[in-house]
Short mmCIF file of N, CA and C in Angstrom, two decimals:
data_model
loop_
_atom_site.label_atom_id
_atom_site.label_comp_id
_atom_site.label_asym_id
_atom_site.label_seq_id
_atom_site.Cartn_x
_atom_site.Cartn_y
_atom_site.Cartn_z
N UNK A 1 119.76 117.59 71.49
CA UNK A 1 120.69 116.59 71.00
C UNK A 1 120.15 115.20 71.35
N UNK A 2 119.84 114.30 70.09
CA UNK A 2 119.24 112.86 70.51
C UNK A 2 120.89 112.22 71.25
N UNK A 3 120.59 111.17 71.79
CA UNK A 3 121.40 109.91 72.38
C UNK A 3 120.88 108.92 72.08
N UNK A 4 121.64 108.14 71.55
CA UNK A 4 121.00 106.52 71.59
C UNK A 4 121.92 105.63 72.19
N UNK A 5 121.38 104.55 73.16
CA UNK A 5 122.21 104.14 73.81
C UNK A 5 122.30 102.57 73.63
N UNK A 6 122.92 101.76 73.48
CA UNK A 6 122.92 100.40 72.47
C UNK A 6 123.17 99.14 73.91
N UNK A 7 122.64 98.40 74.28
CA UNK A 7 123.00 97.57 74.80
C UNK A 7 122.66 95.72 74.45
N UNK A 8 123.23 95.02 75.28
CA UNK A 8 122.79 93.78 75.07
C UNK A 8 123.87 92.32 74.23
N UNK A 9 124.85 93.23 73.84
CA UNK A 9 125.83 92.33 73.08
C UNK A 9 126.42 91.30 74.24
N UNK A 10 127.59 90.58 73.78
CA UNK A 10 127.71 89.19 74.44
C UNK A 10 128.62 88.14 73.63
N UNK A 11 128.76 87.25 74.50
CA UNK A 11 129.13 86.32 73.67
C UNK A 11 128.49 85.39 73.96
N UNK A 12 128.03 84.14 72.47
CA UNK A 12 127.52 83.06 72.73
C UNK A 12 128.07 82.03 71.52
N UNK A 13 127.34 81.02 71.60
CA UNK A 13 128.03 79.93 70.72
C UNK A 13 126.81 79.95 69.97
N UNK A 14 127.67 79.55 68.90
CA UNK A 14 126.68 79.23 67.09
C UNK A 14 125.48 78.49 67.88
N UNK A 15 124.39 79.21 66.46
CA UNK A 15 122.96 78.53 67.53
C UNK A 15 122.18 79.44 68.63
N UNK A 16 123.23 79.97 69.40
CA UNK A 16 122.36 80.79 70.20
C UNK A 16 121.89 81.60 70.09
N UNK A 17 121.37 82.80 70.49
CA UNK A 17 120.66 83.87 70.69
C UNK A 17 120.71 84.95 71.08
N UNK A 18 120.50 86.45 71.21
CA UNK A 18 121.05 87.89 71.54
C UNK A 18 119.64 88.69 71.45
N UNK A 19 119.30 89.51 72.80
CA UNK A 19 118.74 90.72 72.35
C UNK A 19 119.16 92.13 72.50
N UNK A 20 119.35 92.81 71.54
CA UNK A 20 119.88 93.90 71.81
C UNK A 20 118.99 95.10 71.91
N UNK A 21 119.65 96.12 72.73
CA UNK A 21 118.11 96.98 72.77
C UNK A 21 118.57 98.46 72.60
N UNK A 22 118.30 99.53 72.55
CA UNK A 22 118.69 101.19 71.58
C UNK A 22 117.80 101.50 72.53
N UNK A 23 118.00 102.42 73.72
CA UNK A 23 117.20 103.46 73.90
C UNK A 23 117.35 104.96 73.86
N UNK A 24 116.31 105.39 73.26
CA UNK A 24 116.63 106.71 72.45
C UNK A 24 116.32 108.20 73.61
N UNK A 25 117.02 109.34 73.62
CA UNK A 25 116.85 110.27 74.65
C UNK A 25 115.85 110.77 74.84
N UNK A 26 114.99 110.71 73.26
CA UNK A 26 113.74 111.21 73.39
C UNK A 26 112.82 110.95 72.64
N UNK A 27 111.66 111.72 72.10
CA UNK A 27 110.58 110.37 71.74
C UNK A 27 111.19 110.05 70.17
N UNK A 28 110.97 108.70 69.85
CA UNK A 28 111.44 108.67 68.39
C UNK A 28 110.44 108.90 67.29
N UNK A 29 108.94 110.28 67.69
CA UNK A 29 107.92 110.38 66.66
C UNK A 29 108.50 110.88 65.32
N UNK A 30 109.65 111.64 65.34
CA UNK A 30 109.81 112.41 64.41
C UNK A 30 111.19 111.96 63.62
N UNK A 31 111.62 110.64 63.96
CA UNK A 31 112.56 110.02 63.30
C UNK A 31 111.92 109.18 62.06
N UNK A 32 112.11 109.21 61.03
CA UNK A 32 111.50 108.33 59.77
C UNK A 32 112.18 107.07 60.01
N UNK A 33 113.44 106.83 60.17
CA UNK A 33 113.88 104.97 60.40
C UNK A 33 114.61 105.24 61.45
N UNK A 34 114.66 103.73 61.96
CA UNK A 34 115.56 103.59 62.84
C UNK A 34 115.76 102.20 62.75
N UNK A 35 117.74 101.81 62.80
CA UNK A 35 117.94 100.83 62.55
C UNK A 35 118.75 100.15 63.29
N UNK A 36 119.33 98.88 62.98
CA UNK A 36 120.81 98.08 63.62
C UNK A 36 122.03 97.85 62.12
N UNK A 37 122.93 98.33 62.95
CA UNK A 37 124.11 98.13 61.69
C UNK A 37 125.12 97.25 62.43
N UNK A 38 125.65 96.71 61.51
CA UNK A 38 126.90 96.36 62.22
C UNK A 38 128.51 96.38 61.54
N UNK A 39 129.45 95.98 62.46
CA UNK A 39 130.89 96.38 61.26
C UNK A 39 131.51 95.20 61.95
N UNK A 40 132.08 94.23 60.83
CA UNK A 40 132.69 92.87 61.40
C UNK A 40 134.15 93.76 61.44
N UNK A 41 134.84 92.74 61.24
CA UNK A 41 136.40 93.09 61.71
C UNK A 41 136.81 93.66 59.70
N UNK A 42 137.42 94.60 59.79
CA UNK A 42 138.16 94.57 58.51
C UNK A 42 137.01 94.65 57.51
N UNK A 43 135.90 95.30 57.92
CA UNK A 43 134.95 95.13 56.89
C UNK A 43 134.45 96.48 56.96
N UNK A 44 133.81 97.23 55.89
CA UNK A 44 132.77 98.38 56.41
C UNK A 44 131.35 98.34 56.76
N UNK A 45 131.26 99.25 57.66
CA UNK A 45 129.60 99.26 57.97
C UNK A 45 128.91 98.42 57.29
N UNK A 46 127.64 97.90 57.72
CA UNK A 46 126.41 97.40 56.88
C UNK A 46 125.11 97.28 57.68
N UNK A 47 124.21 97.34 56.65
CA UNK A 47 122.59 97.83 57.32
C UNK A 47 122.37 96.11 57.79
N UNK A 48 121.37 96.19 58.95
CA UNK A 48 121.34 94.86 58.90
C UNK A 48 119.82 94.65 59.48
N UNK A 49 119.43 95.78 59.95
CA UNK A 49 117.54 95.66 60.04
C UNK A 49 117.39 97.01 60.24
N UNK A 50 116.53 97.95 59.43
CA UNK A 50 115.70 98.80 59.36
C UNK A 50 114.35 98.65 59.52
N UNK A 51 113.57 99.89 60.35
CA UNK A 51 111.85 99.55 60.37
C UNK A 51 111.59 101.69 60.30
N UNK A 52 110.85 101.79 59.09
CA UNK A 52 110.16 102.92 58.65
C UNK A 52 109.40 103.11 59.59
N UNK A 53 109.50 104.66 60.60
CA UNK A 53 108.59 104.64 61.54
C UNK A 53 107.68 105.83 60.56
N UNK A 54 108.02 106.59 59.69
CA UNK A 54 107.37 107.94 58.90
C UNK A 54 107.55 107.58 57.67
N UNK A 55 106.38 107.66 56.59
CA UNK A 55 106.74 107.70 55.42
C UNK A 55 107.61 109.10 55.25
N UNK A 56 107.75 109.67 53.57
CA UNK A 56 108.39 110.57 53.23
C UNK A 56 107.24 111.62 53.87
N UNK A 57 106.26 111.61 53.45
CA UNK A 57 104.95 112.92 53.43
C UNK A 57 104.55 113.25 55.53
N UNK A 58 105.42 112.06 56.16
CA UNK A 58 105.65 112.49 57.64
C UNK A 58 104.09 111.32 58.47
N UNK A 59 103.35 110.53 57.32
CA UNK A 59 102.31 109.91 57.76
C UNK A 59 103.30 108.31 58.37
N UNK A 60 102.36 108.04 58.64
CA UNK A 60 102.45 106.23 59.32
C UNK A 60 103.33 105.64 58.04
N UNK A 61 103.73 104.55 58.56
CA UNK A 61 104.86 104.13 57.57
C UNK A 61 104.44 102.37 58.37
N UNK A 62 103.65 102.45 58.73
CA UNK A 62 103.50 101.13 59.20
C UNK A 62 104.68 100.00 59.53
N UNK A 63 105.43 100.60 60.14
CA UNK A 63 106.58 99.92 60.63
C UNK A 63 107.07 98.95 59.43
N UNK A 64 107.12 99.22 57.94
CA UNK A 64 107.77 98.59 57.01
C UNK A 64 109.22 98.10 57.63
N UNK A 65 109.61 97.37 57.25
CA UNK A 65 110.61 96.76 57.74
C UNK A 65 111.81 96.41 56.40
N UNK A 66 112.90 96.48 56.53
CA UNK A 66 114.20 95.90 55.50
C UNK A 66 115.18 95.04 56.04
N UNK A 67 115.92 93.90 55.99
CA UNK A 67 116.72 93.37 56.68
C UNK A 67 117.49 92.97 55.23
N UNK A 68 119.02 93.02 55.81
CA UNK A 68 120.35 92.08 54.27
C UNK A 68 119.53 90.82 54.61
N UNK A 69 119.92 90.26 52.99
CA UNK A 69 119.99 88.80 53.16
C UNK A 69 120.43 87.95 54.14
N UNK A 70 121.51 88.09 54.16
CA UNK A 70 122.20 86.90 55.33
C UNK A 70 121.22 87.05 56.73
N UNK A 71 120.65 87.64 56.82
CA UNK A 71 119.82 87.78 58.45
C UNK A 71 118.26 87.26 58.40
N UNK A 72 117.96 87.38 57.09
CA UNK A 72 116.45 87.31 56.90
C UNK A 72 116.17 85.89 57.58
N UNK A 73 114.83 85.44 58.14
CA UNK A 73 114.47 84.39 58.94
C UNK A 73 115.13 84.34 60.47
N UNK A 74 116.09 85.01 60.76
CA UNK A 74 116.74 84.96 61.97
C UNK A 74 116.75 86.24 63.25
N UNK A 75 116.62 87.56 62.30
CA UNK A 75 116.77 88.35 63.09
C UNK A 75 115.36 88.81 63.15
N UNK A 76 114.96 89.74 64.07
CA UNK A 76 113.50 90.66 63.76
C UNK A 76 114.25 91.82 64.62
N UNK A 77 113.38 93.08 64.23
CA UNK A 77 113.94 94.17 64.27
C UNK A 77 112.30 94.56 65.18
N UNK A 78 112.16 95.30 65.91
CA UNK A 78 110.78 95.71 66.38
C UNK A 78 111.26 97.14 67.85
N UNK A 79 110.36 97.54 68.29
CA UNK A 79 110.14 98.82 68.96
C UNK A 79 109.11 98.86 69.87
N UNK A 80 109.68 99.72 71.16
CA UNK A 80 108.27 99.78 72.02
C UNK A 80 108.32 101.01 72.24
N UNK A 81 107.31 102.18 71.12
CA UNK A 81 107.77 103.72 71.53
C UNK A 81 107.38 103.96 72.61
N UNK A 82 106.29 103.34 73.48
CA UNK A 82 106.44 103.79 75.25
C UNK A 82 107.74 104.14 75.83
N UNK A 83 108.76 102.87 75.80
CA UNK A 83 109.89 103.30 76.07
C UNK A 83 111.42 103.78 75.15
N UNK A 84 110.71 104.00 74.04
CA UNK A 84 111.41 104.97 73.30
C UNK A 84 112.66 103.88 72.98
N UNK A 85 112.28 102.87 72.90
CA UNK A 85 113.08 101.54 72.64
C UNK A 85 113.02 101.06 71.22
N UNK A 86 114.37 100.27 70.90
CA UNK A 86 114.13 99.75 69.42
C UNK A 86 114.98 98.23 69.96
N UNK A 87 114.42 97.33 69.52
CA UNK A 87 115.09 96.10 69.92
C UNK A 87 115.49 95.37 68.63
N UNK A 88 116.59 94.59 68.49
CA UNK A 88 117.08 93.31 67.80
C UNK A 88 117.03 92.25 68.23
N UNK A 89 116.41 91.12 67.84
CA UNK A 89 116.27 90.01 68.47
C UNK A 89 116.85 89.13 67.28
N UNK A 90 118.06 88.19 67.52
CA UNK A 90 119.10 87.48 67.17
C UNK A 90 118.98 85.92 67.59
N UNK A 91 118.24 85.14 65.89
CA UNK A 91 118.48 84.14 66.68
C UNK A 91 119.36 83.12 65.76
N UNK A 92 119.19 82.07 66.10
CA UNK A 92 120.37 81.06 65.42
C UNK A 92 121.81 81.86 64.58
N UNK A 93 122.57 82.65 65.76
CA UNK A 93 123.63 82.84 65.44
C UNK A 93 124.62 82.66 65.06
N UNK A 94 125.34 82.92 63.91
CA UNK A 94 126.47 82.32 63.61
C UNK A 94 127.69 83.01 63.87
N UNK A 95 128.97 82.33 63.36
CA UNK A 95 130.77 83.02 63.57
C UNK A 95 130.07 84.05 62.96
N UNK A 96 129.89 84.30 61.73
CA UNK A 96 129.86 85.33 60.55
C UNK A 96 129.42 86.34 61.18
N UNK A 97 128.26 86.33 62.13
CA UNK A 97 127.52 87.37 62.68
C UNK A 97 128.51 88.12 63.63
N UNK A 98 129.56 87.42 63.79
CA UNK A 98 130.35 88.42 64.82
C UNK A 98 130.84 90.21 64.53
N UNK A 99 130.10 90.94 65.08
CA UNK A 99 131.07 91.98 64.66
C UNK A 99 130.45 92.97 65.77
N UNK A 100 130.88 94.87 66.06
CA UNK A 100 130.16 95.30 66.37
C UNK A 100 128.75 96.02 66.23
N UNK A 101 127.70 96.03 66.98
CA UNK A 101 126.30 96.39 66.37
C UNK A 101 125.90 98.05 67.01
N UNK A 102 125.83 98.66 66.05
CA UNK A 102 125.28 99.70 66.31
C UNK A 102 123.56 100.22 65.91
N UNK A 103 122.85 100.60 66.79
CA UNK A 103 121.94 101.34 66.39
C UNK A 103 121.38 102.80 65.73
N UNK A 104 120.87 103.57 65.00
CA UNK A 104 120.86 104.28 64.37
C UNK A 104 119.73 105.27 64.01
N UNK A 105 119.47 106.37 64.24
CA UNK A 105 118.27 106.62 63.82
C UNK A 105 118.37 107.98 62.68
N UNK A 106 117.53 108.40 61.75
CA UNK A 106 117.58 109.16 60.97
C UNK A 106 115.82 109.82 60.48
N UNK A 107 116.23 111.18 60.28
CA UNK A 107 114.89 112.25 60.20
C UNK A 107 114.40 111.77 58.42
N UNK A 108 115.14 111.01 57.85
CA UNK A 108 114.30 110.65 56.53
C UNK A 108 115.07 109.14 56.43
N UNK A 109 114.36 108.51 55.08
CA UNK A 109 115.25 106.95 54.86
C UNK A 109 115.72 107.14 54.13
N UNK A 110 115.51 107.96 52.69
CA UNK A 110 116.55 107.73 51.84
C UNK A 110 115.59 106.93 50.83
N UNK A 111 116.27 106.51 49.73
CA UNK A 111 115.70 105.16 48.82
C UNK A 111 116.33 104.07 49.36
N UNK A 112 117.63 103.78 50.16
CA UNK A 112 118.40 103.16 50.61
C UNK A 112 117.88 103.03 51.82
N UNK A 113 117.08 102.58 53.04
CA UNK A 113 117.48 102.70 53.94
C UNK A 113 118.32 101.90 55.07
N UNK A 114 118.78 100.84 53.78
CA UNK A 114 119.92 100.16 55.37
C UNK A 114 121.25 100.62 54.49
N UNK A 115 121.32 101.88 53.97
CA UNK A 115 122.68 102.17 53.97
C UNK A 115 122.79 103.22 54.70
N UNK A 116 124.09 103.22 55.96
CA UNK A 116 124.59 103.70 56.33
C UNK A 116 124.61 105.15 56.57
N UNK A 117 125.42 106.00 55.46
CA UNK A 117 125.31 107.16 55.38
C UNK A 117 123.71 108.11 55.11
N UNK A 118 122.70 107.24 55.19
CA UNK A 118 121.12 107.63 55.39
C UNK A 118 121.32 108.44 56.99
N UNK A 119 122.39 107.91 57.90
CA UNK A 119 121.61 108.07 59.25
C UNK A 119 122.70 108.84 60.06
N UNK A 120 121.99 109.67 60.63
CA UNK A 120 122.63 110.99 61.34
C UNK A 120 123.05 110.75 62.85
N UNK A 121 122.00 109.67 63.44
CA UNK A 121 122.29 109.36 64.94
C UNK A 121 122.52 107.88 65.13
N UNK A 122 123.78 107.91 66.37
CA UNK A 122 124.10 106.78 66.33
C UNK A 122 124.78 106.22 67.74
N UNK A 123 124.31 105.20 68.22
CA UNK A 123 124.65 104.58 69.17
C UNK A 123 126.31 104.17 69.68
N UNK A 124 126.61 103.92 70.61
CA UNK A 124 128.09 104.04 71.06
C UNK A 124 128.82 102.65 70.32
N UNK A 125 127.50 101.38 70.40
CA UNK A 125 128.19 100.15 69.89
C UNK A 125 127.91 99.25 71.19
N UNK A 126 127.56 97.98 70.71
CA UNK A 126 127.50 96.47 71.63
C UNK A 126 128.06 95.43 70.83
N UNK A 127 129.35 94.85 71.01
CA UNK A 127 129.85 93.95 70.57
C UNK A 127 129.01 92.61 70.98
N UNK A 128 129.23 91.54 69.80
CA UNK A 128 128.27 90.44 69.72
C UNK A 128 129.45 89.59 68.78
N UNK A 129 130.33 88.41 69.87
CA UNK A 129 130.89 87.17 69.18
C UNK A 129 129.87 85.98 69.49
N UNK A 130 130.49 85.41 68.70
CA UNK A 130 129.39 84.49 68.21
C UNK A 130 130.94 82.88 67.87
N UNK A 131 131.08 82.10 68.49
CA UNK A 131 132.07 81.52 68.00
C UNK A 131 131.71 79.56 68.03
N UNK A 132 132.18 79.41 67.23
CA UNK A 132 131.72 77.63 66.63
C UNK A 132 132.03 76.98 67.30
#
């Protein structure tokens, strides 16, 4: 049974900064993505950085990467499989960004892979306000 365990949320003011970090129970070779989602208040899920660790055929996937719009230039998504780690690094934060962030990992991507229902394992949650 994987675990992923999500830490690093917080609160800070617009502008600032967050790293959040996923460590996984065991090695993540055989996971194809692994991502950060998050769910604002009153909203559903949404993908918000994916990185392809396996193509489909199970080869290198060269850490391809996907992020939503609203994040692109701000967030980076990256990994240190030594420690079986996946990090979010959050910067110039805004209100909007407030919600909770979960991490995620899954044995294929999908054609989709920052949607949601792609991913089988999933972190407990690190809340991240963010206020003006």
């Amino acid at each position: 049974q994987v675990q992923l365990v999500d830490s690093g949320g917080g609160s800070v003011q617009s502008g600032g900064s967050l790293r959040l970090s996923c460590v996984a129970s065991r090695q993540s070779y055989n996971f194809h993505c692994m991502g950060w989602f998050r769910q604002r208040p009153g909203k559903e899920r949404e993908g918000v950085a994916v990185t392809e660790l396996l193509d489909a055929d199970g080869g290198d996937a060269d850490g391809k990467q996907h992020y939503v719009d609203s994040v692109k230039g701000r967030f980076t998504i990256s990994q240190d499989r030594a420690k079986n780690t996946l990090y979010l690094q959050m910067n110039n934060l805004q209100p909007e960004d407030t919600a909770m962030y979960y991490c995620a990992a899954s044995a294929f991507c999908g054609v989709y892979p920052l949607m949601p229902s792609v991913y089988n394992y999933w972190g407990q949650g690190t809340q991240v306000t963010v206020s003006s």
